[in-house]
PDB file of C-alpha atoms and ligand atoms in Angstrom:
ATOM      1  CA  MET A  71      14.637  62.031 -11.681  1.00 39.00           C
ATOM      2  CA  THR A  72      12.854  63.957  -8.922  1.00 40.00           C
ATOM      3  CA  VAL A  73      12.363  60.792  -6.856  1.00 38.00           C
ATOM      4  CA  LEU A  74      16.051  59.847  -7.323  1.00 41.00           C
ATOM      5  CA  LEU A  75      17.290  63.323  -6.219  1.00 41.00           C
ATOM      6  CA  ALA A  76      14.983  63.149  -3.226  1.00 41.00           C
ATOM      7  CA  ALA A  77      16.439  59.869  -2.236  1.00 40.00           C
ATOM      8  CA  VAL A  78      19.966  61.444  -2.418  1.00 41.00           C
ATOM      9  CA  MET A  79      19.314  64.666  -0.698  1.00 42.00           C
ATOM     10  CA  LEU A  80      16.888  63.924   2.146  1.00 44.00           C
ATOM     11  CA  PRO A  81      18.225  63.633   5.721  1.00 44.00           C
ATOM     12  CA  GLY A  82      17.834  60.104   7.183  1.00 49.00           C
ATOM     13  CA  CYS A  83      18.126  58.519   3.697  1.00 51.00           C
ATOM     14  CA  LYS A  84      20.563  55.914   2.589  1.00 58.00           C
ATOM     15  CA  LYS A  85      23.020  56.578  -0.305  1.00 58.00           C
ATOM     16  CA  GLU A  86      24.735  53.582  -1.847  1.00 57.00           C
ATOM     17  CA  LYS A  87      27.520  54.099  -4.236  1.00 60.00           C
ATOM     18  CA  GLU A  88      28.932  50.489  -4.373  1.00 61.00           C
ATOM     19  CA  GLU A  89      29.058  50.269  -8.129  1.00 65.00           C
ATOM     20  CA  ASN A  90      32.366  52.166  -8.009  1.00 73.00           C
ATOM     21  CA  ASN A  91      33.853  49.441  -5.813  1.00 85.00           C
ATOM     22  CA  GLN A  92      37.255  48.759  -7.581  1.00 90.00           C
ATOM     23  CA  THR A  93      39.060  47.978  -4.261  1.00 94.00           C
ATOM     24  CA  GLY A  94      36.687  45.332  -3.166  1.00 93.00           C
ATOM     25  CA  LEU A  95      36.187  47.384   0.027  1.00 97.00           C
ATOM     26  CA  VAL A  96      32.714  48.337   1.277  1.00 97.00           C
ATOM     27  CA  LEU A  97      32.650  51.196   3.832  1.00 98.00           C
ATOM     28  CA  GLY A  98      29.587  51.887   5.883  1.00 98.00           C
ATOM     29  CA  PHE A  99      29.447  55.504   6.989  1.00 98.00           C
ATOM     30  CA  SER A 100      26.874  57.005   9.450  1.00 98.00           C
ATOM     31  CA  GLN A 101      26.892  60.761   9.119  1.00 98.00           C
ATOM     32  CA  ILE A 102      25.373  62.912  11.904  1.00 98.00           C
ATOM     33  CA  GLY A 103      23.075  65.010   9.767  1.00 97.00           C
ATOM     34  CA  SER A 104      23.117  68.147   7.726  1.00 96.00           C
ATOM     35  CA  GLU A 105      23.114  70.788  10.541  1.00 96.00           C
ATOM     36  CA  SER A 106      25.769  73.026   8.985  1.00 95.00           C
ATOM     37  CA  ALA A 107      27.741  73.924   5.790  1.00 96.00           C
ATOM     38  CA  TRP A 108      30.623  72.154   7.467  1.00 98.00           C
ATOM     39  CA  ARG A 109      28.717  68.915   7.730  1.00 98.00           C
ATOM     40  CA  ILE A 110      27.420  69.127   4.152  1.00 97.00           C
ATOM     41  CA  GLY A 111      31.010  69.833   2.951  1.00 98.00           C
ATOM     42  CA  ASN A 112      32.161  66.850   5.065  1.00 98.00           C
ATOM     43  CA  THR A 113      29.625  64.570   3.439  1.00 98.00           C
ATOM     44  CA  LYS A 114      30.481  65.704  -0.029  1.00 98.00           C
ATOM     45  CA  ASP A 115      34.239  65.226   0.632  1.00 98.00           C
ATOM     46  CA  ILE A 116      33.702  61.633   1.870  1.00 98.00           C
ATOM     47  CA  GLU A 117      31.678  60.845  -1.200  1.00 98.00           C
ATOM     48  CA  GLU A 118      34.170  62.296  -3.567  1.00 98.00           C
ATOM     49  CA  GLN A 119      37.172  60.493  -1.911  1.00 98.00           C
ATOM     50  CA  ALA A 120      35.251  57.135  -1.822  1.00 98.00           C
ATOM     51  CA  GLU A 121      34.849  57.614  -5.534  1.00 97.00           C
ATOM     52  CA  ALA A 122      38.406  58.585  -6.124  1.00 97.00           C
ATOM     53  CA  TYR A 123      39.785  55.676  -4.237  1.00 97.00           C
ATOM     54  CA  GLY A 124      37.406  53.190  -5.767  1.00 97.00           C
ATOM     55  CA  ILE A 125      35.732  52.312  -2.433  1.00 97.00           C
ATOM     56  CA  GLY A 126      32.068  51.274  -2.223  1.00 97.00           C
ATOM     57  CA  LEU A 127      30.312  53.576   0.141  1.00 98.00           C
ATOM     58  CA  ARG A 128      27.051  53.007   1.974  1.00 97.00           C
ATOM     59  CA  LEU A 129      26.261  56.384   3.524  1.00 98.00           C
ATOM     60  CA  GLU A 130      23.415  57.093   5.903  1.00 98.00           C
ATOM     61  CA  ASN A 131      22.371  60.439   7.251  1.00 98.00           C
ATOM     62  CA  ALA A 132      21.124  60.176  10.905  1.00 98.00           C
ATOM     63  CA  ASN A 133      19.295  63.516  10.884  1.00 97.00           C
ATOM     64  CA  GLN A 134      20.945  64.505  14.271  1.00 96.00           C
ATOM     65  CA  LYS A 135      19.672  61.438  16.135  1.00 97.00           C
ATOM     66  CA  GLN A 136      21.825  59.026  17.976  1.00 98.00           C
ATOM     67  CA  ASP A 137      19.170  56.286  17.633  1.00 98.00           C
ATOM     68  CA  ASN A 138      19.419  56.642  13.822  1.00 98.00           C
ATOM     69  CA  GLN A 139      23.166  56.173  13.934  1.00 98.00           C
ATOM     70  CA  ILE A 140      22.848  53.124  16.083  1.00 98.00           C
ATOM     71  CA  ALA A 141      20.387  51.599  13.649  1.00 98.00           C
ATOM     72  CA  ALA A 142      22.580  52.406  10.726  1.00 98.00           C
ATOM     73  CA  ILE A 143      25.540  50.705  12.337  1.00 98.00           C
ATOM     74  CA  ARG A 144      23.423  47.626  12.897  1.00 98.00           C
ATOM     75  CA  ARG A 145      22.440  47.674   9.273  1.00 98.00           C
ATOM     76  CA  PHE A 146      26.085  47.857   8.247  1.00 98.00           C
ATOM     77  CA  ILE A 147      26.780  44.842  10.482  1.00 98.00           C
ATOM     78  CA  ALA A 148      23.891  42.898   8.927  1.00 98.00           C
ATOM     79  CA  TYR A 149      25.166  43.840   5.382  1.00 97.00           C
ATOM     80  CA  ARG A 150      28.692  42.556   6.526  1.00 97.00           C
ATOM     81  CA  VAL A 151      30.495  45.800   5.235  1.00 98.00           C
ATOM     82  CA  ASP A 152      34.301  45.629   5.563  1.00 98.00           C
ATOM     83  CA  VAL A 153      34.840  48.706   7.638  1.00 98.00           C
ATOM     84  CA  ILE A 154      32.367  50.886   9.638  1.00 98.00           C
ATOM     85  CA  ALA A 155      32.982  54.614  10.087  1.00 98.00           C
ATOM     86  CA  PHE A 156      30.763  57.121  11.980  1.00 98.00           C
ATOM     87  CA  SER A 157      30.710  60.604  13.369  1.00 98.00           C
ATOM     88  CA  PRO A 158      29.101  60.320  16.761  1.00 98.00           C
ATOM     89  CA  VAL A 159      26.637  63.024  17.550  1.00 98.00           C
ATOM     90  CA  VAL A 160      27.351  62.735  21.257  1.00 97.00           C
ATOM     91  CA  GLU A 161      30.029  60.922  23.150  1.00 97.00           C
ATOM     92  CA  GLU A 162      28.042  58.500  25.490  1.00 97.00           C
ATOM     93  CA  GLY A 163      25.961  55.414  24.710  1.00 97.00           C
ATOM     94  CA  TRP A 164      27.794  53.576  22.002  1.00 98.00           C
ATOM     95  CA  ASP A 165      29.162  50.516  23.930  1.00 97.00           C
ATOM     96  CA  ASN A 166      26.466  48.059  22.975  1.00 97.00           C
ATOM     97  CA  VAL A 167      26.455  48.554  19.162  1.00 98.00           C
ATOM     98  CA  LEU A 168      30.236  48.804  19.019  1.00 98.00           C
ATOM     99  CA  MET A 169      30.512  45.566  20.859  1.00 98.00           C
ATOM    100  CA  GLU A 170      28.209  43.975  18.259  1.00 98.00           C
ATOM    101  CA  ALA A 171      30.538  45.242  15.444  1.00 98.00           C
ATOM    102  CA  LYS A 172      33.517  43.919  17.329  1.00 97.00           C
ATOM    103  CA  GLU A 173      32.015  40.497  17.623  1.00 97.00           C
ATOM    104  CA  ALA A 174      31.190  40.504  13.986  1.00 98.00           C
ATOM    105  CA  GLY A 175      34.894  41.415  13.318  1.00 97.00           C
ATOM    106  CA  ILE A 176      34.267  44.729  11.565  1.00 98.00           C
ATOM    107  CA  PRO A 177      36.751  47.445  12.381  1.00 98.00           C
ATOM    108  CA  ILE A 178      35.325  50.838  13.452  1.00 98.00           C
ATOM    109  CA  ILE A 179      36.743  54.202  12.510  1.00 98.00           C
ATOM    110  CA  LEU A 180      35.597  57.364  14.457  1.00 98.00           C
ATOM    111  CA  VAL A 181      35.379  60.374  12.096  1.00 98.00           C
ATOM    112  CA  ASP A 182      35.299  64.024  13.311  1.00 98.00           C
ATOM    113  CA  ARG A 183      34.128  63.312  16.964  1.00 98.00           C
ATOM    114  CA  ASP A 184      35.195  61.054  19.811  1.00 98.00           C
ATOM    115  CA  ILE A 185      33.285  58.856  22.137  1.00 98.00           C
ATOM    116  CA  ASN A 186      33.506  58.048  25.841  1.00 97.00           C
ATOM    117  CA  THR A 187      33.607  54.325  26.647  1.00 94.00           C
ATOM    118  CA  GLU A 188      34.815  52.256  29.404  1.00 87.00           C
ATOM    119  CA  GLN A 189      35.760  49.230  27.178  1.00 92.00           C
ATOM    120  CA  GLU A 190      39.087  49.038  25.426  1.00 91.00           C
ATOM    121  CA  GLY A 191      39.430  48.315  21.687  1.00 95.00           C
ATOM    122  CA  LEU A 192      35.917  49.103  20.522  1.00 98.00           C
ATOM    123  CA  THR A 193      37.411  51.426  17.855  1.00 98.00           C
ATOM    124  CA  THR A 194      40.540  51.464  15.888  1.00 98.00           C
ATOM    125  CA  CYS A 195      41.227  55.220  15.476  1.00 98.00           C
ATOM    126  CA  LEU A 196      39.950  58.819  15.399  1.00 98.00           C
ATOM    127  CA  ILE A 197      40.326  60.985  12.269  1.00 98.00           C
ATOM    128  CA  GLY A 198      39.295  64.497  13.212  1.00 98.00           C
ATOM    129  CA  ALA A 199      40.384  67.993  14.345  1.00 98.00           C
ATOM    130  CA  ASP A 200      42.147  68.856  17.601  1.00 98.00           C
ATOM    131  CA  PHE A 201      39.072  70.605  19.066  1.00 98.00           C
ATOM    132  CA  TYR A 202      40.875  71.595  22.253  1.00 98.00           C
ATOM    133  CA  ARG A 203      43.583  73.407  20.262  1.00 98.00           C
ATOM    134  CA  GLU A 204      40.787  75.236  18.286  1.00 98.00           C
ATOM    135  CA  GLY A 205      39.464  76.571  21.670  1.00 98.00           C
ATOM    136  CA  VAL A 206      43.060  77.540  22.682  1.00 98.00           C
ATOM    137  CA  GLN A 207      43.604  79.330  19.372  1.00 98.00           C
ATOM    138  CA  ALA A 208      40.347  81.228  19.646  1.00 98.00           C
ATOM    139  CA  ALA A 209      41.413  82.378  23.259  1.00 98.00           C
ATOM    140  CA  GLU A 210      44.842  83.253  22.129  1.00 98.00           C
ATOM    141  CA  TYR A 211      43.479  85.515  19.370  1.00 98.00           C
ATOM    142  CA  LEU A 212      41.217  87.206  21.950  1.00 98.00           C
ATOM    143  CA  ILE A 213      44.034  87.845  24.316  1.00 98.00           C
ATOM    144  CA  ARG A 214      46.144  89.422  21.519  1.00 98.00           C
ATOM    145  CA  LYS A 215      43.200  91.448  20.429  1.00 98.00           C
ATOM    146  CA  ALA A 216      42.577  92.717  23.936  1.00 98.00           C
ATOM    147  CA  ASP A 217      46.263  93.694  24.252  1.00 98.00           C
ATOM    148  CA  ARG A 218      46.101  95.577  20.943  1.00 98.00           C
ATOM    149  CA  LEU A 219      42.890  97.464  22.030  1.00 98.00           C
ATOM    150  CA  GLY A 220      44.187  98.156  25.469  1.00 98.00           C
ATOM    151  CA  LEU A 221      41.127  96.532  27.084  1.00 98.00           C
ATOM    152  CA  GLU A 222      41.146  96.235  30.870  1.00 98.00           C
ATOM    153  CA  HIS A 223      37.908  94.272  31.268  1.00 98.00           C
ATOM    154  CA  VAL A 224      36.428  91.830  28.721  1.00 98.00           C
ATOM    155  CA  ASN A 225      32.986  90.471  28.977  1.00 98.00           C
ATOM    156  CA  ILE A 226      32.415  87.257  26.966  1.00 99.00           C
ATOM    157  CA  VAL A 227      29.216  85.397  26.011  1.00 99.00           C
ATOM    158  CA  GLU A 228      29.647  81.857  24.669  1.00 98.00           C
ATOM    159  CA  ILE A 229      27.334  80.063  22.097  1.00 98.00           C
ATOM    160  CA  GLY A 230      28.352  76.402  22.436  1.00 98.00           C
ATOM    161  CA  GLY A 231      27.856  73.360  20.138  1.00 97.00           C
ATOM    162  CA  THR A 232      25.715  70.375  20.842  1.00 97.00           C
ATOM    163  CA  GLU A 233      25.731  69.318  24.533  1.00 95.00           C
ATOM    164  CA  ASN A 234      27.946  66.259  25.262  1.00 94.00           C
ATOM    165  CA  SER A 235      29.562  66.440  21.897  1.00 97.00           C
ATOM    166  CA  THR A 236      33.326  66.377  21.501  1.00 98.00           C
ATOM    167  CA  PRO A 237      33.662  69.681  19.778  1.00 98.00           C
ATOM    168  CA  MET A 238      31.568  71.415  22.391  1.00 98.00           C
ATOM    169  CA  ARG A 239      33.470  69.941  25.347  1.00 98.00           C
ATOM    170  CA  GLN A 240      36.904  70.397  24.011  1.00 98.00           C
ATOM    171  CA  ARG A 241      36.510  73.852  22.423  1.00 98.00           C
ATOM    172  CA  GLN A 242      35.068  75.140  25.679  1.00 98.00           C
ATOM    173  CA  ALA A 243      37.863  73.530  27.655  1.00 98.00           C
ATOM    174  CA  GLY A 244      40.616  74.906  25.479  1.00 98.00           C
ATOM    175  CA  PHE A 245      39.075  78.430  25.565  1.00 98.00           C
ATOM    176  CA  MET A 246      38.407  78.557  29.222  1.00 98.00           C
ATOM    177  CA  ASP A 247      41.768  76.963  30.170  1.00 98.00           C
ATOM    178  CA  THR A 248      43.468  79.566  28.083  1.00 98.00           C
ATOM    179  CA  ILE A 249      41.681  82.724  29.288  1.00 98.00           C
ATOM    180  CA  ALA A 250      41.828  81.436  32.929  1.00 98.00           C
ATOM    181  CA  GLY A 251      45.261  82.930  33.245  1.00 92.00           C
ATOM    182  CA  ASP A 252      44.131  86.420  32.093  1.00 98.00           C
ATOM    183  CA  SER A 253      42.373  88.376  34.707  1.00 98.00           C
ATOM    184  CA  ARG A 254      40.707  90.742  32.229  1.00 98.00           C
ATOM    185  CA  MET A 255      38.481  87.871  30.865  1.00 98.00           C
ATOM    186  CA  HIS A 256      34.960  87.343  32.250  1.00 98.00           C
ATOM    187  CA  VAL A 257      32.515  84.822  30.935  1.00 98.00           C
ATOM    188  CA  LEU A 258      29.082  86.231  31.396  1.00 98.00           C
ATOM    189  CA  GLU A 259      27.133  83.113  30.267  1.00 98.00           C
ATOM    190  CA  SER A 260      27.487  80.012  28.039  1.00 98.00           C
ATOM    191  CA  ILE A 261      24.443  78.482  26.126  1.00 97.00           C
ATOM    192  CA  ASP A 262      24.198  75.404  24.125  1.00 97.00           C
ATOM    193  CA  GLY A 263      23.363  76.365  20.521  1.00 97.00           C
ATOM    194  CA  ASP A 264      23.479  72.902  19.027  1.00 97.00           C
ATOM    195  CA  PHE A 265      25.567  74.002  16.093  1.00 97.00           C
ATOM    196  CA  LEU A 266      22.470  75.430  14.380  1.00 97.00           C
ATOM    197  CA  LYS A 267      21.900  78.865  12.743  1.00 98.00           C
ATOM    198  CA  SER A 268      18.448  79.154  14.269  1.00 98.00           C
ATOM    199  CA  ARG A 269      19.798  78.482  17.720  1.00 98.00           C
ATOM    200  CA  GLY A 270      22.676  80.958  17.112  1.00 98.00           C
ATOM    201  CA  GLU A 271      20.025  83.544  16.477  1.00 98.00           C
ATOM    202  CA  GLU A 272      17.907  82.704  19.607  1.00 98.00           C
ATOM    203  CA  CYS A 273      20.930  82.651  21.857  1.00 98.00           C
ATOM    204  CA  MET A 274      22.123  86.022  20.564  1.00 98.00           C
ATOM    205  CA  ARG A 275      18.682  87.620  20.994  1.00 98.00           C
ATOM    206  CA  TYR A 276      18.600  86.388  24.517  1.00 98.00           C
ATOM    207  CA  TYR A 277      22.092  87.706  25.245  1.00 98.00           C
ATOM    208  CA  MET A 278      21.391  91.091  23.616  1.00 98.00           C
ATOM    209  CA  GLU A 279      18.177  91.460  25.785  1.00 98.00           C
ATOM    210  CA  LYS A 280      19.974  90.333  28.959  1.00 98.00           C
ATOM    211  CA  TYR A 281      23.361  91.973  28.745  1.00 98.00           C
ATOM    212  CA  GLY A 282      23.101  94.469  25.851  1.00 98.00           C
ATOM    213  CA  GLU A 283      26.157  96.833  25.762  1.00 98.00           C
ATOM    214  CA  GLN A 284      27.927  94.893  28.630  1.00 98.00           C
ATOM    215  CA  ILE A 285      28.996  92.329  25.926  1.00 98.00           C
ATOM    216  CA  ASP A 286      32.584  92.729  24.528  1.00 98.00           C
ATOM    217  CA  VAL A 287      32.966  89.418  22.854  1.00 99.00           C
ATOM    218  CA  VAL A 288      31.044  86.548  21.269  1.00 99.00           C
ATOM    219  CA  PHE A 289      32.743  83.220  21.149  1.00 99.00           C
ATOM    220  CA  SER A 290      30.605  80.980  18.877  1.00 98.00           C
ATOM    221  CA  HIS A 291      31.512  77.325  18.504  1.00 98.00           C
ATOM    222  CA  ASN A 292      30.706  77.286  14.763  1.00 98.00           C
ATOM    223  CA  ASP A 293      30.115  79.418  11.675  1.00 98.00           C
ATOM    224  CA  GLU A 294      26.436  78.576  11.346  1.00 98.00           C
ATOM    225  CA  MET A 295      25.611  79.957  14.987  1.00 98.00           C
ATOM    226  CA  THR A 296      27.724  82.908  14.242  1.00 98.00           C
ATOM    227  CA  ILE A 297      25.859  83.713  10.972  1.00 98.00           C
ATOM    228  CA  GLY A 298      22.704  83.448  12.932  1.00 98.00           C
ATOM    229  CA  ALA A 299      23.885  85.716  15.797  1.00 98.00           C
ATOM    230  CA  ILE A 300      25.296  88.668  13.729  1.00 98.00           C
ATOM    231  CA  PRO A 301      21.915  90.102  12.580  1.00 98.00           C
ATOM    232  CA  GLU A 302      20.673  90.045  16.203  1.00 98.00           C
ATOM    233  CA  ILE A 303      23.643  92.123  17.277  1.00 98.00           C
ATOM    234  CA  GLU A 304      22.889  94.604  14.488  1.00 98.00           C
ATOM    235  CA  LYS A 305      19.076  94.775  15.270  1.00 98.00           C
ATOM    236  CA  ALA A 306      20.143  95.662  18.956  1.00 98.00           C
ATOM    237  CA  GLY A 307      22.034  98.701  17.394  1.00 98.00           C
ATOM    238  CA  PHE A 308      25.567  97.322  17.721  1.00 98.00           C
ATOM    239  CA  LYS A 309      28.311  96.758  15.065  1.00 98.00           C
ATOM    240  CA  PRO A 310      29.526  93.057  15.034  1.00 98.00           C
ATOM    241  CA  GLY A 311      33.280  93.123  14.639  1.00 98.00           C
ATOM    242  CA  LYS A 312      33.684  96.673  16.001  1.00 98.00           C
ATOM    243  CA  ASP A 313      31.523  97.138  19.146  1.00 98.00           C
ATOM    244  CA  ILE A 314      31.595  93.434  19.688  1.00 98.00           C
ATOM    245  CA  ILE A 315      34.505  91.108  18.907  1.00 98.00           C
ATOM    246  CA  ILE A 316      33.311  88.070  17.008  1.00 99.00           C
ATOM    247  CA  ILE A 317      35.096  84.717  17.181  1.00 99.00           C
ATOM    248  CA  SER A 318      33.980  81.820  15.204  1.00 98.00           C
ATOM    249  CA  ILE A 319      35.086  78.235  14.331  1.00 98.00           C
ATOM    250  CA  ASP A 320      34.982  76.215  11.023  1.00 98.00           C
ATOM    251  CA  GLY A 321      36.098  78.619   8.345  1.00 98.00           C
ATOM    252  CA  GLY A 322      33.359  77.984   5.647  1.00 98.00           C
ATOM    253  CA  GLN A 323      33.075  80.355   2.708  1.00 98.00           C
ATOM    254  CA  GLU A 324      30.015  82.289   4.156  1.00 98.00           C
ATOM    255  CA  ALA A 325      31.955  83.108   7.481  1.00 98.00           C
ATOM    256  CA  ILE A 326      35.122  83.967   5.467  1.00 98.00           C
ATOM    257  CA  ASN A 327      33.074  86.449   3.454  1.00 98.00           C
ATOM    258  CA  VAL A 328      31.662  87.983   6.592  1.00 98.00           C
ATOM    259  CA  LEU A 329      35.233  88.067   7.994  1.00 98.00           C
ATOM    260  CA  LYS A 330      36.340  90.033   4.876  1.00 98.00           C
ATOM    261  CA  GLU A 331      33.402  92.432   5.491  1.00 98.00           C
ATOM    262  CA  GLY A 332      34.751  93.066   8.949  1.00 98.00           C
ATOM    263  CA  LYS A 333      31.778  91.745  10.908  1.00 98.00           C
ATOM    264  CA  ILE A 334      33.705  88.607  12.172  1.00 98.00           C
ATOM    265  CA  ASN A 335      37.168  89.187  13.710  1.00 98.00           C
ATOM    266  CA  CYS A 336      38.563  85.751  13.882  1.00 98.00           C
ATOM    267  CA  VAL A 337      37.609  82.313  12.357  1.00 98.00           C
ATOM    268  CA  VAL A 338      39.636  79.243  13.630  1.00 98.00           C
ATOM    269  CA  GLU A 339      39.653  76.671  10.957  1.00 98.00           C
ATOM    270  CA  CYS A 340      38.100  73.254  11.383  1.00 98.00           C
ATOM    271  CA  THR A 341      38.426  71.480   8.079  1.00 98.00           C
ATOM    272  CA  PRO A 342      35.670  69.068   7.057  1.00 98.00           C
ATOM    273  CA  LYS A 343      38.053  67.511   4.525  1.00 98.00           C
ATOM    274  CA  LEU A 344      38.643  64.162   6.269  1.00 98.00           C
ATOM    275  CA  GLY A 345      37.701  61.844   3.381  1.00 98.00           C
ATOM    276  CA  LYS A 346      41.219  61.167   2.094  1.00 98.00           C
ATOM    277  CA  GLU A 347      42.468  60.030   5.460  1.00 98.00           C
ATOM    278  CA  LEU A 348      39.344  57.987   5.994  1.00 98.00           C
ATOM    279  CA  MET A 349      39.756  56.104   2.733  1.00 98.00           C
ATOM    280  CA  GLU A 350      43.417  55.461   3.378  1.00 98.00           C
ATOM    281  CA  THR A 351      42.816  54.149   6.945  1.00 98.00           C
ATOM    282  CA  ALA A 352      39.907  51.835   5.703  1.00 98.00           C
ATOM    283  CA  LEU A 353      42.228  50.296   3.016  1.00 98.00           C
ATOM    284  CA  LYS A 354      44.860  49.780   5.566  1.00 98.00           C
ATOM    285  CA  LEU A 355      42.419  48.077   8.019  1.00 98.00           C
ATOM    286  CA  LYS A 356      41.058  45.997   5.265  1.00 96.00           C
ATOM    287  CA  LYS A 357      44.646  44.677   4.634  1.00 95.00           C
ATOM    288  CA  GLY A 358      45.024  43.990   8.401  1.00 95.00           C
ATOM    289  CA  GLU A 359      47.660  46.840   8.772  1.00 96.00           C
ATOM    290  CA  THR A 360      47.863  48.895  12.027  1.00 95.00           C
ATOM    291  CA  VAL A 361      46.809  52.590  11.895  1.00 97.00           C
ATOM    292  CA  ASP A 362      47.605  55.621  14.023  1.00 97.00           C
ATOM    293  CA  PRO A 363      45.169  55.914  16.928  1.00 97.00           C
ATOM    294  CA  VAL A 364      44.701  59.662  16.310  1.00 98.00           C
ATOM    295  CA  ILE A 365      44.882  61.511  13.025  1.00 97.00           C
ATOM    296  CA  HIS A 366      44.490  65.329  13.194  1.00 97.00           C
ATOM    297  CA  PRO A 367      44.416  67.487  10.092  1.00 97.00           C
ATOM    298  CA  VAL A 368      46.550  70.572   9.788  1.00 95.00           C
ATOM    299  CA  GLU A 369      44.486  73.694  10.386  1.00 95.00           C
ATOM    300  CA  GLN A 370      44.967  77.509  10.517  1.00 97.00           C
ATOM    301  CA  VAL A 371      43.525  80.665  11.947  1.00 98.00           C
ATOM    302  CA  PHE A 372      41.832  83.452   9.788  1.00 98.00           C
ATOM    303  CA  SER A 373      41.674  86.828  11.380  1.00 98.00           C
ATOM    304  CA  ASP A 374      41.757  90.573  11.128  1.00 98.00           C
ATOM    305  CA  GLU A 375      45.460  90.238  12.020  1.00 98.00           C
ATOM    306  CA  MET A 376      46.053  89.210   8.476  1.00 97.00           C
ATOM    307  CA  ASN A 377      45.373  90.465   4.885  1.00 97.00           C
ATOM    308  CA  VAL A 378      41.976  88.769   4.640  1.00 97.00           C
ATOM    309  CA  SER A 379      41.507  89.624   1.025  1.00 96.00           C
ATOM    310  CA  GLN A 380      44.053  86.947   0.256  1.00 96.00           C
ATOM    311  CA  ILE A 381      42.119  84.029   1.714  1.00 97.00           C
ATOM    312  CA  GLY A 382      41.159  81.800  -1.196  1.00 97.00           C
ATOM    313  CA  PRO A 383      37.974  79.879  -1.992  1.00 97.00           C
ATOM    314  CA  ARG A 384      37.246  77.468   0.873  1.00 97.00           C
ATOM    315  CA  GLY A 385      35.190  74.757  -0.995  1.00 95.00           C
ATOM    316  CA  TYR A 386      32.616  74.470   1.740  1.00 96.00           C
TER     317      TYR A 386
HETATM  318  O1  AHR B 470      32.073  68.353  14.710  1.00 50.14           O
HETATM  319  C1  AHR B 470      32.426  69.406  13.927  1.00 50.14           C
HETATM  320  C2  AHR B 470      31.340  70.505  14.124  1.00 50.14           C
HETATM  321  O2  AHR B 470      30.082  69.978  13.726  1.00 50.14           O
HETATM  322  C3  AHR B 470      31.581  71.704  13.274  1.00 50.14           C
HETATM  323  O3  AHR B 470      32.315  72.748  13.843  1.00 50.14           O
HETATM  324  C4  AHR B 470      30.114  72.130  13.030  1.00 50.14           C
HETATM  325  O4  AHR B 470      29.973  73.149  12.124  1.00 50.14           O
HETATM  326  C5  AHR B 470      29.595  70.864  12.814  1.00 50.14           C
HETATM  327  O5  AHR B 470      28.155  70.828  12.720  1.00 50.14           O
END
């Protein structure tokens, strides 16, 4: 039992659930890793939906390494799965392996994140959030908050996600483009926190030491880093959510609890529940049907502008 559990839980391991294959479709899925509650919720959702749809799933966890994802995709090709899906950790460097999949006639679905490629037609579609819009929504909240508080000068520090990843690039672009029109907004510094709690902690410690009371706002690209950052603000003698405005992205249960405590001001939702769309798209591809090139889930914003006590259980 212990050995079985370890095989299921450890990063980098393979999970095969093909016994449940009632549709005759085998889907190979390369997950990035287990860096956040979001990612763990995303993996769980994909497993549950594969089960619900009767799709055989070969799932591999790449432990945050692109090389592991490329090797997993090559194994899926060798195994001749019907459809390959993956969440690319970064945007660059996929052309060769995707060309191999194309030559093998296996359609590719991008889940959650996008890639940058010069070649047309290597992937069929992208199922994932509109990260640019998330950045816009974070900035729009901040502008409204600054109006309500009557702030004339707003100093912002940013804790970004993994460098060269789609959510990092697009959330930053959406946020910066939106505050660009507001002369009160000033970004003191942006650092890459790799979507990890430990990095959120480190970045915030550095920011508190360097800027201290100059900081008005923390814009953090995910809940994990926000949860890491908050104790560092408290250790420096400031009240998160009051002395410093805290804006996060994801909407996992832990961050929503902290929003309810008043230590986070705004959480822009990024849903990890992409499994249903993934299964339906994979089935369409197996039947040779065309699919929409981009599928964005519907998402919302949770903030101190609403009655936060009414936010229900998040499920991740
Ligand atoms: O790609 C989505 C991002 O990746 C989520 O915001 C983050 O929590 C995850 O690790």
